[in-house]
Structures are given as C-alpha cells and as structure tokens.
Amino acid sequence: MLFAQHLCMNFSLHKFFEELLYNKKDPLLFNSSFFLIFFALFLLIYLALYKKATLRLYFLTLFSLYFFYKASGWYVVFILIAAVVDYNLSHLIYNEVNKRKKKILMLTSVSLNLALLFTFKYTDFFISIINDVSSSHLKLLKLGLPVGISFYTFENLSYTVDVYRGHFKPVNRFIDYLFFLSFFPKLMMGPIVRAADFIPQINREPFVDNRQLSEGLYLLCSGIIKKMVISDFLTANYVQYIFDGPSRHTGIECLFAVYCYAMVIYCDFSGYSDMARGIAKWIGFDININFLSPYQSATITEFWRRWHISLSTWLKDYLYIPLGGNRKGKFNQYKNLFITMLLGGFWHGASWNFIFWGALHGTALALDKWRMAIAKKMKISFRLPHGLKRAIGIIITFHFVCFCWIFFKCTTFHDSWVMIGQIFTNFRPDVAGVLFTQYRPVLIILVTAFLLHAIPVKAEVKLQQRMANWPLTAMVSYFLICLYIAIELKQAVPIKPVYLQF
Amino acid sequence: MSSNKNKITHPALIIWAAIIVLILLSSVKLPVIPYINSYSHIDLLQDIKADKKSVIPIKKITLPAGVAPGMPQMVNNAFDSTLIVDYADDASVMMQSFYSKLNALKTKKGKVRIAYFGDSFIEADYITGELRDKLQAIYGGSGPGFVPMQSIVADDYVTFKFNSNTSWADYNFHNNPQKYPLGLMGHVFYSTGRSWSQYSATNNNKFKNIYLYTGKTKDSLASVTVDEDDKENTVTVNDDSYINKTVISSNTPVGKLKLSCTNTALPVYGLSMEDSTGVYIDNYGFRGNTGALSLQLQPDVMKGFASYFKYDLIIVHYGLNVLVHGDTNYLWFDRTMAKFIEKIRTNFPGAPILMIGSSDVAYNEQGSYITDPGVPVLVRTENEIARKNKVAFWNLYYSMGGENTMTEWVEGDTTFAYRDYMHVNERGANKIAGVFLDKLLHSQK
C-alpha cells in the first residue's frame, strides 16, 4: 500500500509521455533505466505476438525504428531511404544477366551508400582540410552524425556485394530487408551483422532454450557491468579530465589514464555488443560474437582476431581481399594490410588522429606478418617456455595497443604527443602514493576489470553452461545483483578531481 | 534436462521480477558499497518522476552591463556584487591607493607590481598572463615578471615559451625535508649539476631586463651560464643578502634566454623579465594549495622579495582545494586565511590586499553536472573573511555567471573549462581576466 502510494505520488503521466519522445540531450541507450522498463513492456507484447510470423516481423521492425528514433530523432528517415534503395538495387543486380551492367549496378549501390556516409561523417573534415590548405573560410556544415550510420552502411554494402558475388538470393519482401537492417539490438553500435547469418532467422519461430536463456542473461549482465560499472565510472571519475588536459598532469597520471582508457574503450564497446547479443538471444535471435578478450592477445595479428571481430572480418572480406589480399606477393600483402587498416582507422572517425591510429595498426600488422614469415623461413625460435613467451607477447601487444589508444582518444594530434611526452619525460613516480589514495575506487575497479578480463574464454563458456541449469530464482537474483551494482554506481557521488600535488 | 522446451517467457519473468524488486527497494535503505560513496537508496523511476530534484534552486545570474562605478567601499556585502568591494578602513592600504598608482602610470613613468597567490587555477600563467598583457597594453610594461626555473605545466605557458631539461631538484611546500627557505611561489630549485631552463619571448616582445633571484650560498663565487640569443657568458651571482638579485641582462632586448647552472649548492628561486616601467603581475600559483601551504613561507624570504618587488597589490585567490563535497565547515579556512593575511601585512607593509573568491565548481549529481552546493557557502565565507580582516573582495563565482556556469563552460559549443568541471582552460582564463580587468577599471573611476 505504502509502495503504491509512493509510486502514485511521484509518477507523472506528462513526464512519462515526454520520455517517449526523442530528446537530443538524452538519446536512448541500453544503459538507461528507461530502456529497462521500455524493454520489459516490449517483451510483454512480443510474447503475445511471437508465434504469428508476419505480425511479429512488423512489430519488431516498428519497435526497432521507434528505438532508432528515440536514439537519434528524425535521422531514422535515412535508414528507410537506405533500405528502399538497397532492396531495389539488390534485386536489379540479381536479375541482371549482363555482367557489365551488373557491376555498374553494384558500384551504384556502393557509391550511394558511401556518399551517404561521407556526407554526414566526413564533409566537415574535408572542408577544414580545404580551409587549412587554401586559407579559404568555407563554413562547416555541422550535420551531426546519424547514430549507427557507419554500421548499417557497412551492412548495406556487404548485402549488395554478396548478391553481386552470387553468394545468396536477395530477400523477396521489403519488410525482411528493413528488419535485417534495423534490428534494434545491433543498430547503434554493432556488431555488423551479415545477411547470410541473419536472414534465415527472420521467419523462423523464435526458440529460447536453456542455453540461449543463460547465454542471454550472462551477456546482458556482463554488458551492464562493463558499460555502467566499469566504463562509465572510470570515464566520469578519472579518464575524461586527464585526457582533456594531459599537459596539466604528471606522466604517472597520464599512464594510469591510458590504462584506464584501454579498459574503458573495451568495456564500452564490447559491453554494448554483449548487451545487443544478450537481448537478441532472449528474443530468439543469434548475433555474431564481436569481442573475444582482446587484451589476452600475444600478437597484434591475434588482437585483430579478437577485437571488433565483425568489423575486422568485414574489412577483410570487402576491402583487403578485393585489394588483392595475400595473392600478389608478400610486399603487396603488407601494402594491402596497411591500406585496409588506414581506411579502418578513418571509419572510426573523421580526424587525422584516427587515420594515424589506423596507420599505426596497419604498420604493426604488416611488420607482424613479416616477422612470422622470417621466423618460419629462418626457423628462428626463442628457447623460452611457451607460457613466458606468451606473457611477454601479451605485455608488448597490450602496450602497443595502449600507445595507439592515445591517438584514438586525444582530441588533437598535439595533445597526443603532449601525453606521450608527459609519460616519458615527466613521469614523477613519487606521486604514486597520493594518486592511488585519491583515486582508490578507480584503481580498485580497474584492477578488478583486468582480473575479470584475464578469465580464459573457456571458463566463461563453462560458466554459461552451468547457468543453463540454474533455477529461475537464481537467474533473477543474478540479474538483480548486477542491476543493483550498476544503479548504485550510476548514482554514486563522483570522486573530486584534483591536480596532483608535487 | 528440459532444454528442448521453449523458455521464451523466461526473459520477461526475469526482467519484471527484477523491476518489481528494484521499485520495492527504492523505498528502503540499502547497504552502501564501500569506497564508492554510493547512496543508500536506489531510484529506478528517476526519469519518469514528477520532478527531478535539484540540490539548490536554479538562479541564473547575468552580468549587469555598465555597472555604476560608485564608491566601492560603500557596498557592505560583496556577495551579490560583481564589483571589487573594499573592506579596508586604512586609506593607505585601500584599493584606491592601488588605483591611484595605476592611473599615475598614464602621466609619469613608474612601476606597479602585483603579486597573485593562488592554486592550480592560475598555473601556467593562466588569468595573470592575459591580465598582464591587457594592463601592459594600457599602462605600459613588457615581460612576464617573475618566472620559476621549471614547471610541470611548462608546455601550457603562452605568454612566453618555457622549457627546461627538468633536472632541477625541486624543493617545495610538499617536499622540503631539509627545510630550505622556499620562494613566494612555494619552490626553491637546486641544480643537479647540469640543469638548465630556457625562456623565449613571444610576439616579438623581447625581454628588456632580466634578473635572477637566489638564496644564500656558502660558495661566494657561485655563477650561472647565460646564453642570450646564442651569445654565452658567465655571470657571478650576488651573495650578500638572504635573498639576492643578480642582473643577468640590462637594457638589452633578449629574444631567447637559456640559463644553466652547475653549482649544486645554489638555491635558485627564479627569474624576472621586466622593463623599467609599467605593470607587472607575478604568478604564484601552487597546485593543491588551500592557502594553508602558504603559511610555510618564511618572513625573511617574504621581506627579501618585498625589498626588490615592492608590491602595490597582493591578490589572494584560493578555493578549489578548500571545497570538499558534502562538508561546508570552513572554520579552519577562516583561521588559515586570517593568518596568511596577517603574514602578508607584516611582510609586505603598505600593500592593499584583494581576496578573490572561489570560482564555480560543478559535480555530477546523478548524471548531470550542477554547481557543488558548497561553492556559494565557500564564497560567502571568503567574503566574510575579507570583511573581518579588512581586505578587498571580488566575487568571481558571481561575476563569471553564478550557478551552473561551470557546466555551461564545459558543455557549451565553445568550451571555457576542462572536463573536471573545476579548472578553466586558456579561453576561460582569458575570459575571467577580461571580466576582472573590467571590474578593476570600473572601480577606479
């Protein structure tokens, strides 16, 4: 009774309806309490409809489009336009017998998609380059980036290219295509889903077995912890202001911030992917894995097999291989790797920092391939125990990746070098005590995150298998504990930032 | 095992059960997670509740345009004023004496010198740099005044280019086991045998006169090597007083100065670049300082510097480090400031003192940044300290825009502050310097 009274007194219908509209300052993300309630209501309707194939499809598509509207407003129109164009082009490509015309149609689709992406993502970057080079003063367009455009553009591209390559027959119903493109869990931050994997699931009656249920729960909870507990906490309480003014902080503070950021970017990105996969599993869909404990990698080649897998395999299939892959000699292979990573870097954002980040990874990948080739040819092998060799590899790879993150995170090239300068010339180990006393919660969360990250993938799979046998009450408790920790941390009083004394 | 059964209803059961439990929990007290400072209640429905509570009522303050200058000392309470308010009752140390000296520069040659004591807010010549440039443009003068030998924020200096090989042993308020007498900035530097510092003038604003300030050393023939625009010579350092001033260069414009020191026993405080006339502001910012650290300054050092610098105004500006979220007992700060003001009065007699209140500081209240409730309380306390100790006061918090200004400065299209919602960036520092100068000029009419 008291509870009902409490709820009624505080609840505002106006506020509730206001929440249903897009709010530029508060776009919808999985990690909001509104989404939890929203998703709970969605599930009720979904349960009532899931057996009716067409209704289910329309409902899921409409919900996905609404979700997209809540996340990015009227930019939702672009996904509709993209779907109409690519659906029709894919059919034209499929039905065209003339090879040349087929190719032209495919290139039209590629150009249109890239044009859309370029307009929103890169116009201002090129305008500022023109301004810098020619001392002209062209006005920046400041269009704003439609959420998820980088992801669904790549899905569109792979779809039409695969139809062109004859890998599959295009879908017969527009709604199927629109659903594939807009499926809400993966719409905003991936994984980049391939049509061949997803389309066969569309008209299949959703089935959630024990395994699917426990994997969904595990992924959802791991996503919540990664995103809300680790990433958001480290960002708000440390990372954001060290990266904002690296010149005003000692080298040890900067290095600690780089380690924190390595965890932040991983948890942010993979946490979102985990939530997407978990939500999909719970409604009976499978989305491909996107991250596989990447900081456990002992080489940079291995890192890219474990980091943002859906992007790296996409780049391999639609950029690296068309460029020639490893078919035209070693030198060309290294060159192709470099170009792929350079463009991959540019995909992440329109700035020189991202291009440089891509170039660093491209160079490292090429060097790693070269190293492997030489070692194989010369039969060089260091006589070190396997475990030790791997540990050294992990430490070197992790630190190289961290070095690259500096360019990824810093707003300007100058700031990146300032940060590196502080780490190498102004380290100040003497302030370590003050640093870790002041930021103890940050340190605790970072260390815990790395320990969790060190859990072998096999152990995670085992845990998920065990969870499949849990009773429902245990599942509810597990979910509750994760939510409780996440909400507590979201509400926690932030640590007061200080400039370390010296 | 019943794994072949469709469990599609279970996710809904799990989620609804969790939501109901969380809503029930929102009305009870929960254990607080250690180290995290979490609240003891949770609020799942925060987004759809009738009102999102704000800790303090929002009251937007806009800077009044063209404030009537009036007689500043007639305003009783400076908290609600953007003007500089003088609580001094002795004419010789009133702000008016400073204004008169400043105005006199327009008609006759002379020097006006200001000391600005503060914390990380003014590091790297922030605020003081812009203020000095503007004042020098009106009243004459050239050069940054006092500069240290090395700084963690050397890269951030824009008033001149500053770098060193960072090999000076830096003894300071936090690290001074030998109890060396510290300079006004809170540092004393000793060479480790190969230490050097380099200063380059920007905007063709060459250094006219350069002086070196050192302490007492047993080595009466201590010297430094000076490289002025690639011309090297050796200068023997004076050693007859507790604080010594040595002329490095006089009336010869220098674009780039490199000073090297091999003598490891020579206490070096810093240099001063200045012309023989005009306005100078010496930046004495020490990060982490609540003001309490400045009490470590030795009277002999202060007197020693006072004999060379002859300050016409002393500014005291603390607050960022005094503020502790959730604790508004500033009694200790009141006592500290009273002691520091007294110390300044004794060792820099005749100089008016101006206390600048804390700037706005925001903190994260459940996802959005708002002014820390302690800020207005702290600023009121600072105003009271100024009133009780009869020094002038300027309310920076109010003058920069009042409540939630810091959030606007961080989150606006043009940023004026860093993402710690506490420190201003160069743009923000220049903005504050502009507002402060405006108030200084208004108050002297």
mmCIF file of N, CA and C in Angstrom, chain A residues 83-147:
data_model
loop_
_atom_site.group_PDB
_atom_site.id
_atom_site.type_symbol
_atom_site.label_atom_id
_atom_site.label_comp_id
_atom_site.label_asym_id
_atom_site.label_seq_id
_atom_site.Cartn_x
_atom_site.Cartn_y
_atom_site.Cartn_z
ATOM 1 N N ALA A 83 17.255 1.515 -46.974
ATOM 2 C CA ALA A 83 16.639 0.198 -47.155
ATOM 3 C C ALA A 83 15.924 0.121 -48.504
ATOM 4 N N VAL A 84 15.167 1.167 -48.856
ATOM 5 C CA VAL A 84 14.432 1.166 -50.132
ATOM 6 C C VAL A 84 15.417 1.054 -51.293
ATOM 7 N N VAL A 85 16.442 1.892 -51.271
ATOM 8 C CA VAL A 85 17.408 1.915 -52.371
ATOM 9 C C VAL A 85 18.106 0.561 -52.498
ATOM 10 N N ASP A 86 18.625 0.057 -51.394
ATOM 11 C CA ASP A 86 19.409 -1.185 -51.487
ATOM 12 C C ASP A 86 18.565 -2.418 -51.756
ATOM 13 N N TYR A 87 17.339 -2.415 -51.256
ATOM 14 C CA TYR A 87 16.441 -3.538 -51.534
ATOM 15 C C TYR A 87 16.213 -3.633 -53.054
ATOM 16 N N ASN A 88 15.905 -2.488 -53.671
ATOM 17 C CA ASN A 88 15.620 -2.483 -55.111
ATOM 18 C C ASN A 88 16.872 -2.742 -55.942
ATOM 19 N N LEU A 89 17.977 -2.110 -55.550
ATOM 20 C CA LEU A 89 19.218 -2.323 -56.298
ATOM 21 C C LEU A 89 19.657 -3.790 -56.233
ATOM 22 N N SER A 90 19.497 -4.407 -55.050
ATOM 23 C CA SER A 90 19.943 -5.800 -54.918
ATOM 24 C C SER A 90 19.152 -6.706 -55.867
ATOM 25 N N HIS A 91 17.855 -6.388 -56.042
ATOM 26 C CA HIS A 91 17.058 -7.185 -56.979
ATOM 27 C C HIS A 91 17.496 -6.955 -58.418
ATOM 28 N N LEU A 92 17.757 -5.689 -58.732
ATOM 29 C CA LEU A 92 18.220 -5.370 -60.089
ATOM 30 C C LEU A 92 19.534 -6.101 -60.366
ATOM 31 N N ILE A 93 20.418 -6.090 -59.380
ATOM 32 C CA ILE A 93 21.718 -6.767 -59.552
ATOM 33 C C ILE A 93 21.497 -8.263 -59.788
ATOM 34 N N TYR A 94 20.638 -8.831 -58.951
ATOM 35 C CA TYR A 94 20.400 -10.283 -59.015
ATOM 36 C C TYR A 94 19.822 -10.686 -60.372
ATOM 37 N N ASN A 95 18.870 -9.852 -60.877
ATOM 38 C CA ASN A 95 18.175 -10.221 -62.113
ATOM 39 C C ASN A 95 18.947 -9.857 -63.383
ATOM 40 N N GLU A 96 19.980 -9.040 -63.240
ATOM 41 C CA GLU A 96 20.726 -8.595 -64.426
ATOM 42 C C GLU A 96 21.653 -9.712 -64.913
ATOM 43 N N VAL A 97 21.586 -9.977 -66.215
ATOM 44 C CA VAL A 97 22.417 -11.058 -66.767
ATOM 45 C C VAL A 97 23.741 -10.493 -67.283
ATOM 46 N N ASN A 98 23.641 -9.302 -67.859
ATOM 47 C CA ASN A 98 24.834 -8.662 -68.397
ATOM 48 C C ASN A 98 25.810 -8.330 -67.269
ATOM 49 N N LYS A 99 27.020 -8.914 -67.359
ATOM 50 C CA LYS A 99 27.995 -8.764 -66.276
ATOM 51 C C LYS A 99 28.401 -7.320 -66.026
ATOM 52 N N ARG A 100 28.547 -6.594 -67.160
ATOM 53 C CA ARG A 100 28.985 -5.210 -67.043
ATOM 54 C C ARG A 100 27.929 -4.365 -66.327
ATOM 55 N N LYS A 101 26.683 -4.562 -66.762
ATOM 56 C CA LYS A 101 25.577 -3.812 -66.142
ATOM 57 C C LYS A 101 25.435 -4.183 -64.667
ATOM 58 N N LYS A 102 25.624 -5.476 -64.410
ATOM 59 C CA LYS A 102 25.553 -5.982 -63.027
ATOM 60 C C LYS A 102 26.570 -5.239 -62.147
ATOM 61 N N LYS A 103 27.766 -5.113 -62.717
ATOM 62 C CA LYS A 103 28.839 -4.446 -61.980
ATOM 63 C C LYS A 103 28.508 -2.978 -61.744
ATOM 64 N N ILE A 104 27.955 -2.331 -62.819
ATOM 65 C CA ILE A 104 27.599 -0.909 -62.683
ATOM 66 C C ILE A 104 26.557 -0.718 -61.581
ATOM 67 N N LEU A 105 25.582 -1.615 -61.549
ATOM 68 C CA LEU A 105 24.541 -1.530 -60.511
ATOM 69 C C LEU A 105 25.135 -1.701 -59.111
ATOM 70 N N MET A 106 26.039 -2.675 -59.011
ATOM 71 C CA MET A 106 26.679 -2.905 -57.710
ATOM 72 C C MET A 106 27.473 -1.664 -57.292
ATOM 73 N N LEU A 107 28.225 -1.098 -58.250
ATOM 74 C CA LEU A 107 29.027 0.097 -57.943
ATOM 75 C C LEU A 107 28.123 1.284 -57.595
ATOM 76 N N THR A 108 26.943 1.348 -58.222
ATOM 77 C CA THR A 108 25.988 2.412 -57.879
ATOM 78 C C THR A 108 25.578 2.286 -56.419
ATOM 79 N N SER A 109 25.263 1.060 -56.025
ATOM 80 C CA SER A 109 24.865 0.845 -54.630
ATOM 81 C C SER A 109 26.000 1.229 -53.683
ATOM 82 N N VAL A 110 27.220 0.782 -54.014
ATOM 83 C CA VAL A 110 28.381 1.098 -53.168
ATOM 84 C C VAL A 110 28.555 2.623 -53.094
ATOM 85 N N SER A 111 28.474 3.288 -54.259
ATOM 86 C CA SER A 111 28.687 4.740 -54.270
ATOM 87 C C SER A 111 27.616 5.468 -53.465
ATOM 88 N N LEU A 112 26.360 5.060 -53.639
ATOM 89 C CA LEU A 112 25.286 5.739 -52.905
ATOM 90 C C LEU A 112 25.469 5.601 -51.401
ATOM 91 N N ASN A 113 25.797 4.377 -50.988
ATOM 92 C CA ASN A 113 25.984 4.151 -49.551
ATOM 93 C C ASN A 113 27.154 4.955 -49.012
ATOM 94 N N LEU A 114 28.265 4.913 -49.756
ATOM 95 C CA LEU A 114 29.435 5.654 -49.279
ATOM 96 C C LEU A 114 29.177 7.152 -49.305
ATOM 97 N N ALA A 115 28.393 7.604 -50.311
ATOM 98 C CA ALA A 115 28.084 9.037 -50.397
ATOM 99 C C ALA A 115 27.309 9.482 -49.159
ATOM 100 N N LEU A 116 26.353 8.657 -48.749
ATOM 101 C CA LEU A 116 25.564 8.989 -47.559
ATOM 102 C C LEU A 116 26.475 9.077 -46.324
ATOM 103 N N LEU A 117 27.336 8.064 -46.201
ATOM 104 C CA LEU A 117 28.259 8.025 -45.056
ATOM 105 C C LEU A 117 29.206 9.225 -45.100
ATOM 106 N N PHE A 118 29.741 9.501 -46.286
ATOM 107 C CA PHE A 118 30.691 10.600 -46.434
ATOM 108 C C PHE A 118 30.051 11.939 -46.111
ATOM 109 N N THR A 119 28.829 12.133 -46.612
ATOM 110 C CA THR A 119 28.169 13.415 -46.387
ATOM 111 C C THR A 119 28.091 13.720 -44.903
ATOM 112 N N PHE A 120 27.635 12.751 -44.145
ATOM 113 C CA PHE A 120 27.428 13.012 -42.727
ATOM 114 C C PHE A 120 28.705 12.933 -41.907
ATOM 115 N N LYS A 121 29.579 12.018 -42.286
ATOM 116 C CA LYS A 121 30.716 11.769 -41.412
ATOM 117 C C LYS A 121 31.956 12.569 -41.785
ATOM 118 N N TYR A 122 32.168 12.795 -43.070
ATOM 119 C CA TYR A 122 33.479 13.323 -43.464
ATOM 120 C C TYR A 122 33.472 14.708 -44.118
ATOM 121 N N THR A 123 32.274 15.254 -44.443
ATOM 122 C CA THR A 123 32.256 16.540 -45.157
ATOM 123 C C THR A 123 33.042 17.610 -44.397
ATOM 124 N N ASP A 124 32.728 17.765 -43.114
ATOM 125 C CA ASP A 124 33.377 18.821 -42.342
ATOM 126 C C ASP A 124 34.884 18.626 -42.263
ATOM 127 N N PHE A 125 35.306 17.347 -42.214
ATOM 128 C CA PHE A 125 36.743 17.049 -42.155
ATOM 129 C C PHE A 125 37.422 17.572 -43.424
ATOM 130 N N PHE A 126 36.796 17.302 -44.586
ATOM 131 C CA PHE A 126 37.409 17.752 -45.837
ATOM 132 C C PHE A 126 37.297 19.264 -46.005
ATOM 133 N N ILE A 127 36.191 19.837 -45.521
ATOM 134 C CA ILE A 127 36.079 21.301 -45.584
ATOM 135 C C ILE A 127 37.216 21.938 -44.782
ATOM 136 N N SER A 128 37.479 21.388 -43.579
ATOM 137 C CA SER A 128 38.544 22.006 -42.777
ATOM 138 C C SER A 128 39.912 21.801 -43.420
ATOM 139 N N ILE A 129 40.091 20.685 -44.149
ATOM 140 C CA ILE A 129 41.367 20.499 -44.847
ATOM 141 C C ILE A 129 41.510 21.559 -45.945
ATOM 142 N N ILE A 130 40.407 21.759 -46.698
ATOM 143 C CA ILE A 130 40.441 22.782 -47.762
ATOM 144 C C ILE A 130 40.740 24.153 -47.152
ATOM 145 N N ASN A 131 40.077 24.452 -46.025
ATOM 146 C CA ASN A 131 40.314 25.735 -45.353
ATOM 147 C C ASN A 131 41.763 25.893 -44.935
ATOM 148 N N ASP A 132 42.340 24.791 -44.401
ATOM 149 C CA ASP A 132 43.727 24.842 -43.929
ATOM 150 C C ASP A 132 44.697 25.047 -45.087
ATOM 151 N N VAL A 133 44.445 24.315 -46.175
ATOM 152 C CA VAL A 133 45.387 24.332 -47.296
ATOM 153 C C VAL A 133 45.281 25.632 -48.083
ATOM 154 N N SER A 134 44.044 26.084 -48.301
ATOM 155 C CA SER A 134 43.881 27.212 -49.220
ATOM 156 C C SER A 134 43.588 28.532 -48.505
ATOM 157 N N SER A 135 43.627 28.501 -47.201
ATOM 158 C CA SER A 135 43.280 29.664 -46.362
ATOM 159 C C SER A 135 41.915 30.266 -46.735
ATOM 160 N N SER A 136 41.025 29.421 -47.281
ATOM 161 C CA SER A 136 39.654 29.874 -47.510
ATOM 162 C C SER A 136 38.870 29.697 -46.203
ATOM 163 N N HIS A 137 37.682 30.244 -46.155
ATOM 164 C CA HIS A 137 36.901 30.151 -44.917
ATOM 165 C C HIS A 137 35.540 29.527 -45.182
ATOM 166 N N LEU A 138 35.538 28.340 -45.780
ATOM 167 C CA LEU A 138 34.268 27.651 -46.036
ATOM 168 C C LEU A 138 33.642 27.276 -44.697
ATOM 169 N N LYS A 139 32.333 27.427 -44.648
ATOM 170 C CA LYS A 139 31.635 27.157 -43.383
ATOM 171 C C LYS A 139 31.448 25.659 -43.182
ATOM 172 N N LEU A 140 31.660 25.189 -41.957
ATOM 173 C CA LEU A 140 31.437 23.774 -41.671
ATOM 174 C C LEU A 140 29.929 23.501 -41.670
ATOM 175 N N LEU A 141 29.526 22.319 -42.144
ATOM 176 C CA LEU A 141 28.093 22.020 -42.243
ATOM 177 C C LEU A 141 27.489 21.627 -40.890
ATOM 178 N N LYS A 142 28.317 21.026 -40.025
ATOM 179 C CA LYS A 142 27.874 20.568 -38.697
ATOM 180 C C LYS A 142 26.568 19.779 -38.786
ATOM 181 N N LEU A 143 26.553 18.764 -39.646
ATOM 182 C CA LEU A 143 25.326 17.995 -39.868
ATOM 183 C C LEU A 143 24.963 17.090 -38.698
ATOM 184 N N GLY A 144 25.937 16.683 -37.951
ATOM 185 C CA GLY A 144 25.657 15.727 -36.878
ATOM 186 C C GLY A 144 25.613 14.343 -37.480
ATOM 187 N N LEU A 145 26.120 13.372 -36.751
ATOM 188 C CA LEU A 145 26.235 12.029 -37.311
ATOM 189 C C LEU A 145 25.038 11.168 -36.921
ATOM 190 N N PRO A 146 24.244 10.702 -37.908
ATOM 191 C CA PRO A 146 23.119 9.826 -37.550
ATOM 192 C C PRO A 146 23.654 8.563 -36.853
ATOM 193 N N VAL A 147 23.064 8.259 -35.721
ATOM 194 C CA VAL A 147 23.518 7.108 -34.942
ATOM 195 C C VAL A 147 23.495 5.842 -35.794
#
